[in-house]
JSON list of C-alpha atoms in Angstrom, two decimals:
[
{"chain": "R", "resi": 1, "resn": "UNK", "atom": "CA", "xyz": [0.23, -28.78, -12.74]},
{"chain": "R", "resi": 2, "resn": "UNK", "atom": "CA", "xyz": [0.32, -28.32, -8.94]},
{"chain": "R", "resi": 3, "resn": "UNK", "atom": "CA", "xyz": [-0.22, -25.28, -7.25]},
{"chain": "R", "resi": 4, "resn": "UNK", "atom": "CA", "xyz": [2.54, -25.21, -4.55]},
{"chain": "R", "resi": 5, "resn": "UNK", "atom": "CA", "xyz": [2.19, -21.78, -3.13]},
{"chain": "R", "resi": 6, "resn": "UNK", "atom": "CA", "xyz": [5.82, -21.68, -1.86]},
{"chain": "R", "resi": 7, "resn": "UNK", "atom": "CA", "xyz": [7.93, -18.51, -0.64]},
{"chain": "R", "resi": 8, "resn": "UNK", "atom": "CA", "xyz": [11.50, -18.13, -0.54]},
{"chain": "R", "resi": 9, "resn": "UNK", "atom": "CA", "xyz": [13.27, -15.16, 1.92]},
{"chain": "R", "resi": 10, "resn": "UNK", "atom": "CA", "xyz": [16.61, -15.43, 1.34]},
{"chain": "R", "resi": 11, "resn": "UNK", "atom": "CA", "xyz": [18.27, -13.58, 4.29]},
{"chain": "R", "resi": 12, "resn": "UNK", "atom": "CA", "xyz": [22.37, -12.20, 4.06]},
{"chain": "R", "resi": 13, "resn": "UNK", "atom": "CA", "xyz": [24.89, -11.41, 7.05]},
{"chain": "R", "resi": 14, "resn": "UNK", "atom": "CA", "xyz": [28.52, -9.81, 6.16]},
{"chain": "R", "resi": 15, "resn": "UNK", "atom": "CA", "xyz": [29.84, -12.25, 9.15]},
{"chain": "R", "resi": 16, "resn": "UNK", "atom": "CA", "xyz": [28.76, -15.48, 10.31]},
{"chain": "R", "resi": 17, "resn": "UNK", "atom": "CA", "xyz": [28.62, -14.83, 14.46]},
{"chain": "R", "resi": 18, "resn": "UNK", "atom": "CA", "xyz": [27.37, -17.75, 16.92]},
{"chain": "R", "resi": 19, "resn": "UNK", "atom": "CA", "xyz": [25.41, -15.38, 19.10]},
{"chain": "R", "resi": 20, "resn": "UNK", "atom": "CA", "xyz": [22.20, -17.35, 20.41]},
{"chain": "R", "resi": 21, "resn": "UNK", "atom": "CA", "xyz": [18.87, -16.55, 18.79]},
{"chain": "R", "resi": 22, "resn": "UNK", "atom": "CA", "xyz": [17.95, -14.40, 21.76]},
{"chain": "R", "resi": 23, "resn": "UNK", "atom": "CA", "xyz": [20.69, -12.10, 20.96]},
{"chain": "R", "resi": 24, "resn": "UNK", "atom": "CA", "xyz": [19.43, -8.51, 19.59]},
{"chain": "R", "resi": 25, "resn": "UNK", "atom": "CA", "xyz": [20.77, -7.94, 16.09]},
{"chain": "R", "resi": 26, "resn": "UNK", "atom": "CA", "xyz": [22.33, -11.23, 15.53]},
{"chain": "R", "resi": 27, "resn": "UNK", "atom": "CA", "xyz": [21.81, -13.20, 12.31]},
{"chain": "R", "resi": 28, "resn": "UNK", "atom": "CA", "xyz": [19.97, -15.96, 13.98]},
{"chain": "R", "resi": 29, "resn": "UNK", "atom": "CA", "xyz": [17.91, -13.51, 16.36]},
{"chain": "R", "resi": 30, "resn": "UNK", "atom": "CA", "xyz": [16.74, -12.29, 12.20]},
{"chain": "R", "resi": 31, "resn": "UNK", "atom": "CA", "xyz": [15.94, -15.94, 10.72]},
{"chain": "R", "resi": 32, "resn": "UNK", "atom": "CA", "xyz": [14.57, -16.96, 14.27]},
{"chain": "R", "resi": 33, "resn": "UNK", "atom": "CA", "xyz": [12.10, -13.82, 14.13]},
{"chain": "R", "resi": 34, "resn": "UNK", "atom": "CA", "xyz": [11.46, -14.30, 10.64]},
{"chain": "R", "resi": 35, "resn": "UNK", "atom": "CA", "xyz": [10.03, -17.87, 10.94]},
{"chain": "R", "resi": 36, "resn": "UNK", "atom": "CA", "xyz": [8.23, -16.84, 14.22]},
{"chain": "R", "resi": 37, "resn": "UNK", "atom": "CA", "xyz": [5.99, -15.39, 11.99]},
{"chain": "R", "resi": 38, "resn": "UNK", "atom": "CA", "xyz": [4.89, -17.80, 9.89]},
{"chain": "R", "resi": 39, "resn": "UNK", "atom": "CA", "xyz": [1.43, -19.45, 10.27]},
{"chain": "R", "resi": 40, "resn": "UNK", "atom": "CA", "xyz": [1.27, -22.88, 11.60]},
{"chain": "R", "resi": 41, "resn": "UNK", "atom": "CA", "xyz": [-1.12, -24.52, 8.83]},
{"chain": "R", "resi": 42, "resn": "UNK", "atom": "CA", "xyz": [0.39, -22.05, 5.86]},
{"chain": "R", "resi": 43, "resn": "UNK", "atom": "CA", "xyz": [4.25, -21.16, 6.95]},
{"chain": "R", "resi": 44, "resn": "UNK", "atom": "CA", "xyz": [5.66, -24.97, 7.06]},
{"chain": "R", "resi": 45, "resn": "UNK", "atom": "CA", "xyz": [8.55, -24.94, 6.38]},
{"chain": "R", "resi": 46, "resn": "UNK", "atom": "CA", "xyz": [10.28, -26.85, 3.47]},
{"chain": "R", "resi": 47, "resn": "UNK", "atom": "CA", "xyz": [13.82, -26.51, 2.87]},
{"chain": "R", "resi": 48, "resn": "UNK", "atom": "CA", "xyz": [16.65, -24.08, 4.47]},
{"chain": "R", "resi": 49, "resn": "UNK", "atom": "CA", "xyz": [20.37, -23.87, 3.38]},
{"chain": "R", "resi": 50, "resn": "UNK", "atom": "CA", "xyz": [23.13, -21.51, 4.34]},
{"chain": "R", "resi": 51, "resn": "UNK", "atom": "CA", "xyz": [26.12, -21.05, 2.33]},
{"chain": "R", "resi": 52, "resn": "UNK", "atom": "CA", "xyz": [29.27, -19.02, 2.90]},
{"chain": "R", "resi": 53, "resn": "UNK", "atom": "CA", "xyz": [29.23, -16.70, 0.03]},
{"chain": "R", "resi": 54, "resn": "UNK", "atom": "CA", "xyz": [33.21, -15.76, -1.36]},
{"chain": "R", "resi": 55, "resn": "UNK", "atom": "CA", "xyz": [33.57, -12.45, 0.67]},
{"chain": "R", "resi": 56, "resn": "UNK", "atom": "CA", "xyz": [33.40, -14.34, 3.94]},
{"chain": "R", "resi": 57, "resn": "UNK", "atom": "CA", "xyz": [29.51, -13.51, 4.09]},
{"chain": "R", "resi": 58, "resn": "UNK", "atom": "CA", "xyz": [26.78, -16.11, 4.79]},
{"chain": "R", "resi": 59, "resn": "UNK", "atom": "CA", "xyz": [23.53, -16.51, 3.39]},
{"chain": "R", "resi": 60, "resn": "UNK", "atom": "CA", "xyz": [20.92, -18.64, 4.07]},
{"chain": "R", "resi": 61, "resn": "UNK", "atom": "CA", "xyz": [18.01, -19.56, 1.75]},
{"chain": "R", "resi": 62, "resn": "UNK", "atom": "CA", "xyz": [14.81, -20.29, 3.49]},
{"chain": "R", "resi": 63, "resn": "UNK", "atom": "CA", "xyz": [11.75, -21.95, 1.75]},
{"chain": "R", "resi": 64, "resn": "UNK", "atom": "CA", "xyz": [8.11, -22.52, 3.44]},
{"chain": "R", "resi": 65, "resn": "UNK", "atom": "CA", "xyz": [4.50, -22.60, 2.44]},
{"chain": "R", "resi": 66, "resn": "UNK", "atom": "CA", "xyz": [2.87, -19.42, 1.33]}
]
């Protein structure tokens, strides 16, 4: 069996908002930070989905190397 060493950070916002990744407190100012951290050879990304949830909420799914 393979050894995939994946994370998933699933992240949740009441309201979906189009304020620019730059924008302090906004949901893709969060996801933008988050994957900011991640290391180049270790943090690759893999998959990321968003979904509106049924109370109007969003959530996006986010899946990279560990």
């Amino acid at each position: 069996m393979a050894a995939y060493n994946t994370r998933v950070k699933i992240f949740i916002s009441s309201k979906a908002n189009a304020d620019a990744d730059s924008v302090a407190g906004s949901y893709a100012k969060e996801i933008n930070d988050y994957i900011q951290t991640l290391d180049d050879g270790t943090g690759t990304v893999l998959q990321m989905n968003t979904v509106e949830l049924l109370n109007g909420s969003i959530m996006t799914i986010l899946v990279h190397l560990g």
